[in-house]
């Protein structure tokens, strides 16, 4: 049985900014260094780069990466480079990804998240020489597991009502 295709309302730029701020605040919590805790900023950046590539682009990804670099006290530009490439590749595949169901979209997001972590790992290892272990990559798989929830939450304000009300203009 075919699921209905909803025509989405335009995304409010204030809502996009609030979701990025909330993702940044979630990354500020002290659980950020535990293995398997997702990078919420990267997850929200990928979502908006796929769904609104004209509003969220490489420049915002770079700025969010610099904020994360300052927060994590890492080498300045490590997260900025990773988020910039993440946003670039997400924008590159955004038309293809939107054709698929949410589960298949998650499979398209997995290589993007793994690439982001790999870039961060290469930079970290070139500076410190310490390999954090293979559990380091669990973060990408947790992000992919959260993808359907993120899609449902972030698209909720854009969905129109299924049954049209005569009192509403849209």
Short mmCIF file of N, CA and C in Angstrom, two decimals:
data_model
loop_
_atom_site.label_atom_id
_atom_site.label_comp_id
_atom_site.label_asym_id
_atom_site.label_seq_id
_atom_site.Cartn_x
_atom_site.Cartn_y
_atom_site.Cartn_z
N UNK A 1 0.84 -1.18 0.00
CA UNK A 1 0.00 0.00 0.00
C UNK A 1 0.89 1.24 0.00
N UNK A 2 0.55 2.18 -0.82
CA UNK A 2 1.35 3.40 -0.93
C UNK A 2 1.07 4.32 0.24
N UNK A 3 2.12 4.89 0.79
CA UNK A 3 1.93 5.89 1.85
C UNK A 3 1.70 7.23 1.18
N UNK A 4 0.92 8.11 1.83
CA UNK A 4 0.63 9.39 1.19
C UNK A 4 1.86 10.28 1.15
N UNK A 5 1.96 11.07 0.10
CA UNK A 5 3.03 12.04 -0.02
C UNK A 5 2.49 13.39 0.41
N UNK A 6 3.12 13.95 1.39
CA UNK A 6 2.67 15.22 1.91
C UNK A 6 3.41 16.36 1.22
N UNK A 7 2.69 17.41 0.94
CA UNK A 7 3.32 18.63 0.45
C UNK A 7 3.72 19.41 1.69
N UNK A 8 5.00 19.69 1.83
CA UNK A 8 5.49 20.34 3.02
C UNK A 8 5.41 21.85 2.88
N UNK A 9 5.14 22.50 3.99
CA UNK A 9 5.20 23.95 4.04
C UNK A 9 6.65 24.39 4.01
N UNK A 10 6.93 25.64 3.67
CA UNK A 10 8.32 26.10 3.70
C UNK A 10 8.87 26.07 5.12
N UNK A 11 10.14 25.76 5.23
CA UNK A 11 10.78 25.71 6.54
C UNK A 11 11.03 27.13 7.04
N UNK A 12 10.67 27.36 8.27
CA UNK A 12 10.88 28.66 8.90
C UNK A 12 12.37 28.80 9.25
N UNK A 13 13.04 29.85 8.81
CA UNK A 13 14.46 30.01 9.14
C UNK A 13 14.73 30.10 10.64
N UNK A 14 13.78 30.65 11.38
CA UNK A 14 13.93 30.70 12.83
C UNK A 14 13.91 29.30 13.44
N UNK A 15 13.04 28.43 12.90
CA UNK A 15 13.00 27.05 13.38
C UNK A 15 14.30 26.32 13.06
N UNK A 16 14.85 26.57 11.89
CA UNK A 16 16.13 25.95 11.52
C UNK A 16 17.22 26.40 12.48
N UNK A 17 17.26 27.70 12.76
CA UNK A 17 18.27 28.22 13.70
C UNK A 17 18.09 27.65 15.09
N UNK A 18 16.85 27.50 15.52
CA UNK A 18 16.60 26.95 16.86
C UNK A 18 17.01 25.48 16.95
N UNK A 19 16.81 24.72 15.87
CA UNK A 19 17.21 23.32 15.90
C UNK A 19 18.74 23.20 15.94
N UNK A 20 19.42 24.07 15.22
CA UNK A 20 20.89 24.05 15.27
C UNK A 20 21.39 24.45 16.65
N UNK A 21 20.75 25.43 17.26
CA UNK A 21 21.12 25.85 18.61
C UNK A 21 20.85 24.74 19.61
N UNK A 22 19.71 24.07 19.49
CA UNK A 22 19.39 22.97 20.40
C UNK A 22 20.38 21.82 20.23
N UNK A 23 20.76 21.53 18.99
CA UNK A 23 21.75 20.47 18.74
C UNK A 23 23.09 20.84 19.36
N UNK A 24 23.47 22.10 19.24
CA UNK A 24 24.72 22.55 19.86
C UNK A 24 24.65 22.43 21.38
N UNK A 25 23.51 22.80 21.95
CA UNK A 25 23.36 22.68 23.41
C UNK A 25 23.37 21.22 23.85
N UNK A 26 22.82 20.33 23.04
CA UNK A 26 22.89 18.90 23.38
C UNK A 26 24.34 18.40 23.33
N UNK A 27 25.12 18.93 22.41
CA UNK A 27 26.54 18.55 22.36
C UNK A 27 27.33 19.14 23.52
N UNK A 28 26.82 20.20 24.14
CA UNK A 28 27.50 20.80 25.29
C UNK A 28 27.35 19.98 26.56
N UNK A 29 26.37 19.10 26.59
CA UNK A 29 26.16 18.30 27.79
C UNK A 29 27.39 17.44 28.08
N UNK A 30 27.62 17.10 29.35
CA UNK A 30 28.85 16.39 29.70
C UNK A 30 28.95 14.96 29.18
N UNK A 31 27.91 14.43 28.57
CA UNK A 31 27.98 13.07 28.05
C UNK A 31 28.67 13.01 26.69
N UNK A 32 29.10 14.13 26.16
CA UNK A 32 29.65 14.21 24.81
C UNK A 32 30.88 13.38 24.54
N UNK A 33 31.65 13.05 25.55
CA UNK A 33 32.87 12.29 25.34
C UNK A 33 32.68 10.79 25.54
N UNK A 34 31.48 10.36 25.91
CA UNK A 34 31.21 8.93 26.06
C UNK A 34 31.13 8.28 24.69
N UNK A 35 31.56 7.04 24.57
CA UNK A 35 31.45 6.37 23.27
C UNK A 35 29.98 6.09 22.93
N UNK A 36 29.63 6.30 21.69
CA UNK A 36 28.29 6.02 21.22
C UNK A 36 27.32 7.17 21.32
N UNK A 37 27.72 8.27 21.95
CA UNK A 37 26.83 9.44 22.03
C UNK A 37 26.90 10.16 20.68
N UNK A 38 25.75 10.38 20.06
CA UNK A 38 25.78 10.96 18.70
C UNK A 38 26.20 12.42 18.70
N UNK A 39 26.73 12.83 17.59
CA UNK A 39 27.06 14.23 17.36
C UNK A 39 25.80 14.89 16.81
N UNK A 40 25.06 15.55 17.70
CA UNK A 40 23.77 16.11 17.32
C UNK A 40 23.91 17.23 16.29
N UNK A 41 24.98 17.99 16.37
CA UNK A 41 25.19 19.07 15.40
C UNK A 41 25.36 18.48 14.00
N UNK A 42 26.16 17.44 13.89
CA UNK A 42 26.36 16.80 12.58
C UNK A 42 25.06 16.20 12.07
N UNK A 43 24.28 15.62 12.95
CA UNK A 43 23.02 15.00 12.55
C UNK A 43 22.03 16.05 12.04
N UNK A 44 21.92 17.16 12.76
CA UNK A 44 21.00 18.22 12.33
C UNK A 44 21.52 18.91 11.06
N UNK A 45 22.83 19.08 10.96
CA UNK A 45 23.39 19.66 9.74
C UNK A 45 23.11 18.79 8.52
N UNK A 46 23.25 17.49 8.67
CA UNK A 46 22.96 16.60 7.55
C UNK A 46 21.48 16.68 7.19
N UNK A 47 20.63 16.70 8.19
CA UNK A 47 19.19 16.78 7.91
C UNK A 47 18.86 18.04 7.12
N UNK A 48 19.30 19.20 7.61
CA UNK A 48 18.96 20.44 6.93
C UNK A 48 19.69 20.59 5.60
N UNK A 49 20.87 20.02 5.47
CA UNK A 49 21.57 20.06 4.18
C UNK A 49 20.85 19.23 3.13
N UNK A 50 20.18 18.18 3.57
CA UNK A 50 19.41 17.35 2.64
C UNK A 50 18.05 17.97 2.35
N UNK A 51 17.38 18.47 3.37
CA UNK A 51 16.01 18.96 3.19
C UNK A 51 15.93 20.43 2.79
N UNK A 52 16.89 21.24 3.18
CA UNK A 52 16.88 22.67 2.84
C UNK A 52 18.28 23.11 2.42
N UNK A 53 18.79 22.62 1.29
CA UNK A 53 20.17 22.94 0.92
C UNK A 53 20.41 24.41 0.58
N UNK A 54 19.35 25.15 0.26
CA UNK A 54 19.54 26.57 -0.05
C UNK A 54 19.59 27.43 1.21
N UNK A 55 19.07 26.93 2.29
CA UNK A 55 19.06 27.70 3.54
C UNK A 55 20.22 27.33 4.45
N UNK A 56 20.60 26.08 4.44
CA UNK A 56 21.73 25.62 5.27
C UNK A 56 22.78 25.10 4.32
N UNK A 57 23.94 25.70 4.37
CA UNK A 57 24.98 25.31 3.43
C UNK A 57 26.31 25.11 4.12
N UNK A 58 27.32 25.22 3.32
CA UNK A 58 28.67 24.95 3.78
C UNK A 58 29.15 26.02 4.76
N UNK A 59 28.75 27.27 4.55
CA UNK A 59 29.17 28.35 5.45
C UNK A 59 28.66 28.16 6.87
N UNK A 60 27.40 27.78 7.02
CA UNK A 60 26.85 27.54 8.35
C UNK A 60 27.49 26.31 8.96
N UNK A 61 27.75 25.30 8.14
CA UNK A 61 28.43 24.11 8.65
C UNK A 61 29.83 24.46 9.17
N UNK A 62 30.53 25.33 8.46
CA UNK A 62 31.86 25.75 8.89
C UNK A 62 31.79 26.49 10.23
N UNK A 63 30.81 27.40 10.36
CA UNK A 63 30.66 28.15 11.62
C UNK A 63 30.30 27.23 12.78
N UNK A 64 29.41 26.28 12.53
CA UNK A 64 29.06 25.32 13.60
C UNK A 64 30.27 24.46 13.97
N UNK A 65 31.08 24.13 12.97
CA UNK A 65 32.30 23.37 13.25
C UNK A 65 33.29 24.16 14.10
N UNK A 66 33.42 25.46 13.82
CA UNK A 66 34.29 26.29 14.65
C UNK A 66 33.78 26.37 16.08
N UNK A 67 32.47 26.48 16.24
CA UNK A 67 31.89 26.48 17.60
C UNK A 67 32.18 25.18 18.33
N UNK A 68 32.08 24.07 17.62
CA UNK A 68 32.38 22.77 18.24
C UNK A 68 33.87 22.63 18.54
N UNK A 69 34.72 23.19 17.69
CA UNK A 69 36.16 23.17 17.97
C UNK A 69 36.48 23.92 19.25
N UNK A 70 35.86 25.08 19.42
CA UNK A 70 36.10 25.86 20.63
C UNK A 70 35.56 25.12 21.85
N UNK A 71 34.38 24.53 21.71
CA UNK A 71 33.79 23.81 22.84
C UNK A 71 34.63 22.60 23.25
N UNK A 72 35.07 21.82 22.28
CA UNK A 72 35.82 20.60 22.59
C UNK A 72 37.30 20.86 22.83
N UNK A 73 37.75 22.09 22.62
CA UNK A 73 39.16 22.45 22.78
C UNK A 73 40.06 21.55 21.93
N UNK A 74 39.60 21.29 20.71
CA UNK A 74 40.40 20.50 19.77
C UNK A 74 41.17 21.45 18.87
N UNK A 75 41.90 20.88 17.96
CA UNK A 75 42.64 21.67 16.98
C UNK A 75 41.65 22.53 16.20
N UNK A 76 41.88 23.82 16.14
CA UNK A 76 40.94 24.73 15.49
C UNK A 76 40.82 24.39 14.01
N UNK A 77 39.64 24.04 13.60
CA UNK A 77 39.37 23.68 12.22
C UNK A 77 39.09 22.21 12.02
N UNK A 78 39.28 21.39 13.03
CA UNK A 78 39.05 19.95 12.89
C UNK A 78 37.58 19.67 12.62
N UNK A 79 36.71 20.13 13.48
CA UNK A 79 35.28 19.93 13.26
C UNK A 79 34.77 20.79 12.11
N UNK A 80 35.37 21.95 11.92
CA UNK A 80 34.95 22.83 10.83
C UNK A 80 35.17 22.14 9.48
N UNK A 81 36.32 21.51 9.30
CA UNK A 81 36.58 20.79 8.06
C UNK A 81 35.64 19.60 7.90
N UNK A 82 35.44 18.87 8.99
CA UNK A 82 34.58 17.69 8.92
C UNK A 82 33.14 18.08 8.61
N UNK A 83 32.63 19.11 9.27
CA UNK A 83 31.25 19.54 9.03
C UNK A 83 31.08 20.15 7.65
N UNK A 84 32.10 20.84 7.17
CA UNK A 84 32.03 21.43 5.83
C UNK A 84 31.93 20.33 4.77
N UNK A 85 32.76 19.31 4.89
CA UNK A 85 32.70 18.20 3.94
C UNK A 85 31.40 17.42 4.09
N UNK A 86 30.93 17.28 5.32
CA UNK A 86 29.66 16.60 5.57
C UNK A 86 28.52 17.34 4.86
N UNK A 87 28.49 18.65 5.01
CA UNK A 87 27.44 19.45 4.38
C UNK A 87 27.57 19.41 2.85
N UNK A 88 28.79 19.47 2.36
CA UNK A 88 29.00 19.44 0.91
C UNK A 88 28.48 18.13 0.31
N UNK A 89 28.85 17.00 0.91
CA UNK A 89 28.41 15.71 0.37
C UNK A 89 26.91 15.49 0.57
N UNK A 90 26.35 16.02 1.66
CA UNK A 90 24.91 15.90 1.87
C UNK A 90 24.15 16.71 0.82
N UNK A 91 24.65 17.89 0.50
CA UNK A 91 24.01 18.71 -0.54
C UNK A 91 24.16 18.03 -1.91
N UNK A 92 25.28 17.36 -2.12
CA UNK A 92 25.49 16.67 -3.40
C UNK A 92 24.46 15.56 -3.64
N UNK A 93 24.07 14.86 -2.59
CA UNK A 93 23.17 13.71 -2.76
C UNK A 93 21.74 14.02 -2.33
N UNK A 94 21.43 15.28 -2.03
CA UNK A 94 20.13 15.56 -1.43
C UNK A 94 18.95 15.21 -2.34
N UNK A 95 19.07 15.37 -3.62
CA UNK A 95 17.95 15.04 -4.51
C UNK A 95 17.69 13.54 -4.56
N UNK A 96 18.73 12.76 -4.53
CA UNK A 96 18.57 11.32 -4.58
C UNK A 96 18.00 10.79 -3.27
N UNK A 97 18.49 11.30 -2.16
CA UNK A 97 18.09 10.79 -0.85
C UNK A 97 16.60 11.02 -0.59
N UNK A 98 16.08 12.14 -1.05
CA UNK A 98 14.69 12.47 -0.77
C UNK A 98 13.68 11.55 -1.47
N UNK A 99 14.12 10.80 -2.45
CA UNK A 99 13.24 9.86 -3.13
C UNK A 99 12.97 8.60 -2.32
N UNK A 100 13.83 8.32 -1.36
CA UNK A 100 13.75 7.06 -0.63
C UNK A 100 12.96 7.21 0.66
N UNK A 101 12.60 6.07 1.22
CA UNK A 101 11.94 6.06 2.52
C UNK A 101 12.95 6.43 3.60
N UNK A 102 12.46 6.66 4.79
CA UNK A 102 13.32 7.13 5.88
C UNK A 102 14.39 6.09 6.23
N UNK A 103 14.04 4.82 6.18
CA UNK A 103 15.02 3.77 6.48
C UNK A 103 16.16 3.73 5.48
N UNK A 104 15.84 3.88 4.21
CA UNK A 104 16.88 3.89 3.18
C UNK A 104 17.67 5.20 3.24
N UNK A 105 17.01 6.29 3.62
CA UNK A 105 17.72 7.54 3.82
C UNK A 105 18.80 7.38 4.89
N UNK A 106 18.46 6.65 5.94
CA UNK A 106 19.44 6.41 7.01
C UNK A 106 20.67 5.68 6.48
N UNK A 107 20.46 4.77 5.55
CA UNK A 107 21.60 4.07 4.96
C UNK A 107 22.45 5.00 4.10
N UNK A 108 21.85 6.03 3.54
CA UNK A 108 22.62 7.02 2.79
C UNK A 108 23.37 7.96 3.73
N UNK A 109 22.84 8.18 4.91
CA UNK A 109 23.46 9.08 5.88
C UNK A 109 24.66 8.40 6.56
N UNK A 110 24.63 7.08 6.67
CA UNK A 110 25.72 6.36 7.36
C UNK A 110 27.11 6.66 6.79
N UNK A 111 27.33 6.58 5.47
CA UNK A 111 28.67 6.90 4.97
C UNK A 111 29.08 8.35 5.24
N UNK A 112 28.10 9.26 5.22
CA UNK A 112 28.41 10.66 5.51
C UNK A 112 28.90 10.81 6.96
N UNK A 113 28.22 10.17 7.88
CA UNK A 113 28.61 10.26 9.28
C UNK A 113 29.95 9.56 9.53
N UNK A 114 30.15 8.43 8.88
CA UNK A 114 31.43 7.73 9.02
C UNK A 114 32.57 8.56 8.44
N UNK A 115 32.34 9.23 7.32
CA UNK A 115 33.36 10.08 6.73
C UNK A 115 33.72 11.23 7.66
N UNK A 116 32.70 11.82 8.28
CA UNK A 116 32.93 12.91 9.23
C UNK A 116 33.80 12.44 10.38
N UNK A 117 33.46 11.28 10.92
CA UNK A 117 34.26 10.76 12.03
C UNK A 117 35.66 10.38 11.59
N UNK A 118 35.79 9.85 10.39
CA UNK A 118 37.11 9.48 9.88
C UNK A 118 38.00 10.71 9.71
N UNK A 119 37.44 11.81 9.22
CA UNK A 119 38.21 13.05 9.08
C UNK A 119 38.66 13.54 10.45
N UNK A 120 37.74 13.52 11.42
CA UNK A 120 38.10 13.95 12.77
C UNK A 120 39.17 13.04 13.36
N UNK A 121 39.06 11.74 13.10
CA UNK A 121 40.04 10.79 13.64
C UNK A 121 41.42 10.99 13.01
N UNK A 122 41.47 11.22 11.71
CA UNK A 122 42.77 11.42 11.04
C UNK A 122 43.46 12.65 11.59
N UNK A 123 42.70 13.73 11.77
CA UNK A 123 43.30 14.95 12.31
C UNK A 123 43.74 14.73 13.75
N UNK A 124 42.90 14.07 14.54
CA UNK A 124 43.25 13.82 15.94
C UNK A 124 44.48 12.92 16.06
N UNK A 125 44.56 11.89 15.20
CA UNK A 125 45.71 10.99 15.26
C UNK A 125 46.98 11.66 14.75
N UNK A 126 46.87 12.56 13.79
CA UNK A 126 48.06 13.25 13.31
C UNK A 126 48.62 14.20 14.37
N UNK A 127 47.77 14.69 15.25
CA UNK A 127 48.23 15.60 16.31
C UNK A 127 48.70 14.84 17.54
N UNK A 128 47.86 13.88 18.00
CA UNK A 128 48.19 13.21 19.26
C UNK A 128 48.80 11.83 19.07
N UNK A 129 48.47 11.17 17.97
CA UNK A 129 49.01 9.84 17.73
C UNK A 129 48.28 8.73 18.47
N UNK A 130 47.16 9.04 19.13
CA UNK A 130 46.41 8.04 19.90
C UNK A 130 45.17 7.62 19.12
N UNK A 131 45.00 6.31 19.01
CA UNK A 131 43.80 5.77 18.38
C UNK A 131 42.77 5.48 19.47
N UNK A 132 41.58 6.05 19.39
CA UNK A 132 40.60 5.89 20.47
C UNK A 132 39.94 4.52 20.52
N UNK A 133 40.14 3.68 19.55
CA UNK A 133 39.52 2.36 19.53
C UNK A 133 38.38 2.32 18.53
N UNK A 134 37.95 1.12 18.22
CA UNK A 134 36.92 0.95 17.20
C UNK A 134 35.55 1.36 17.70
N UNK A 135 35.38 1.45 19.01
CA UNK A 135 34.11 1.90 19.57
C UNK A 135 33.84 3.37 19.24
N UNK A 136 34.87 4.06 18.81
CA UNK A 136 34.75 5.46 18.40
C UNK A 136 33.73 5.62 17.27
N UNK A 137 33.64 4.63 16.40
CA UNK A 137 32.74 4.72 15.25
C UNK A 137 31.31 4.34 15.57
N UNK A 138 31.03 3.96 16.81
CA UNK A 138 29.65 3.63 17.21
C UNK A 138 28.75 4.86 17.13
N UNK A 139 29.34 6.02 17.25
CA UNK A 139 28.59 7.27 17.16
C UNK A 139 27.83 7.39 15.84
N UNK A 140 28.44 6.98 14.76
CA UNK A 140 27.79 7.07 13.45
C UNK A 140 26.59 6.15 13.37
N UNK A 141 26.71 4.97 13.95
CA UNK A 141 25.60 4.02 13.90
C UNK A 141 24.45 4.46 14.80
N UNK A 142 24.76 5.13 15.89
CA UNK A 142 23.71 5.69 16.75
C UNK A 142 23.00 6.83 16.02
N UNK A 143 23.76 7.64 15.30
CA UNK A 143 23.15 8.72 14.50
C UNK A 143 22.20 8.16 13.46
N UNK A 144 22.58 7.08 12.83
CA UNK A 144 21.73 6.45 11.82
C UNK A 144 20.48 5.87 12.47
N UNK A 145 20.63 5.31 13.66
CA UNK A 145 19.47 4.78 14.37
C UNK A 145 18.51 5.91 14.78
N UNK A 146 19.04 7.10 15.04
CA UNK A 146 18.21 8.24 15.41
C UNK A 146 17.62 8.97 14.20
N UNK A 147 18.07 8.66 13.01
CA UNK A 147 17.64 9.37 11.82
C UNK A 147 16.11 9.41 11.65
N UNK A 148 15.38 8.28 11.79
CA UNK A 148 13.92 8.36 11.63
C UNK A 148 13.26 9.29 12.65
N UNK A 149 13.76 9.32 13.86
CA UNK A 149 13.20 10.21 14.88
C UNK A 149 13.48 11.66 14.52
N UNK A 150 14.70 11.93 14.08
CA UNK A 150 15.07 13.30 13.70
C UNK A 150 14.23 13.78 12.52
N UNK A 151 14.03 12.92 11.54
CA UNK A 151 13.21 13.30 10.37
C UNK A 151 11.78 13.59 10.81
N UNK A 152 11.23 12.74 11.67
CA UNK A 152 9.86 12.94 12.12
C UNK A 152 9.73 14.24 12.92
N UNK A 153 10.68 14.50 13.81
CA UNK A 153 10.61 15.70 14.64
C UNK A 153 10.82 16.99 13.84
N UNK A 154 11.81 17.01 12.97
CA UNK A 154 12.15 18.23 12.28
C UNK A 154 11.23 18.54 11.09
N UNK A 155 10.53 17.55 10.59
CA UNK A 155 9.57 17.81 9.52
C UNK A 155 8.16 18.07 10.06
N UNK A 156 7.94 17.84 11.34
CA UNK A 156 6.60 17.99 11.91
C UNK A 156 6.02 19.39 11.72
N UNK A 157 6.77 20.49 11.93
CA UNK A 157 6.15 21.80 11.72
C UNK A 157 5.85 22.12 10.26
N UNK A 158 6.41 21.38 9.34
CA UNK A 158 6.21 21.67 7.92
C UNK A 158 5.06 20.89 7.30
N UNK A 159 4.57 19.88 8.01
CA UNK A 159 3.51 19.06 7.44
C UNK A 159 2.17 19.78 7.47
N UNK A 160 1.41 19.61 6.42
CA UNK A 160 0.05 20.14 6.36
C UNK A 160 -0.88 19.13 7.01
N UNK A 161 -2.04 19.58 7.37
CA UNK A 161 -3.03 18.68 7.94
C UNK A 161 -3.53 17.71 6.86
N UNK A 162 -3.77 16.47 7.25
CA UNK A 162 -4.25 15.48 6.29
C UNK A 162 -5.66 15.83 5.85
N UNK A 163 -6.52 16.18 6.80
CA UNK A 163 -7.87 16.59 6.45
C UNK A 163 -7.94 18.11 6.49
N UNK A 164 -8.25 18.67 5.37
CA UNK A 164 -8.23 20.13 5.23
C UNK A 164 -9.39 20.75 6.00
N UNK A 165 -9.08 21.79 6.74
CA UNK A 165 -10.08 22.53 7.49
C UNK A 165 -10.46 23.78 6.68
N UNK A 166 -11.75 24.06 6.58
CA UNK A 166 -12.20 25.21 5.78
C UNK A 166 -11.82 26.54 6.40
N UNK A 167 -11.48 26.54 7.67
CA UNK A 167 -11.14 27.79 8.36
C UNK A 167 -9.67 28.15 8.23
N UNK A 168 -8.85 27.22 7.74
CA UNK A 168 -7.43 27.50 7.58
C UNK A 168 -7.14 27.83 6.13
N UNK A 169 -6.25 28.76 5.88
CA UNK A 169 -6.00 29.15 4.48
C UNK A 169 -5.25 28.10 3.68
N UNK A 170 -4.52 27.23 4.32
CA UNK A 170 -3.72 26.26 3.58
C UNK A 170 -4.24 24.87 3.81
#
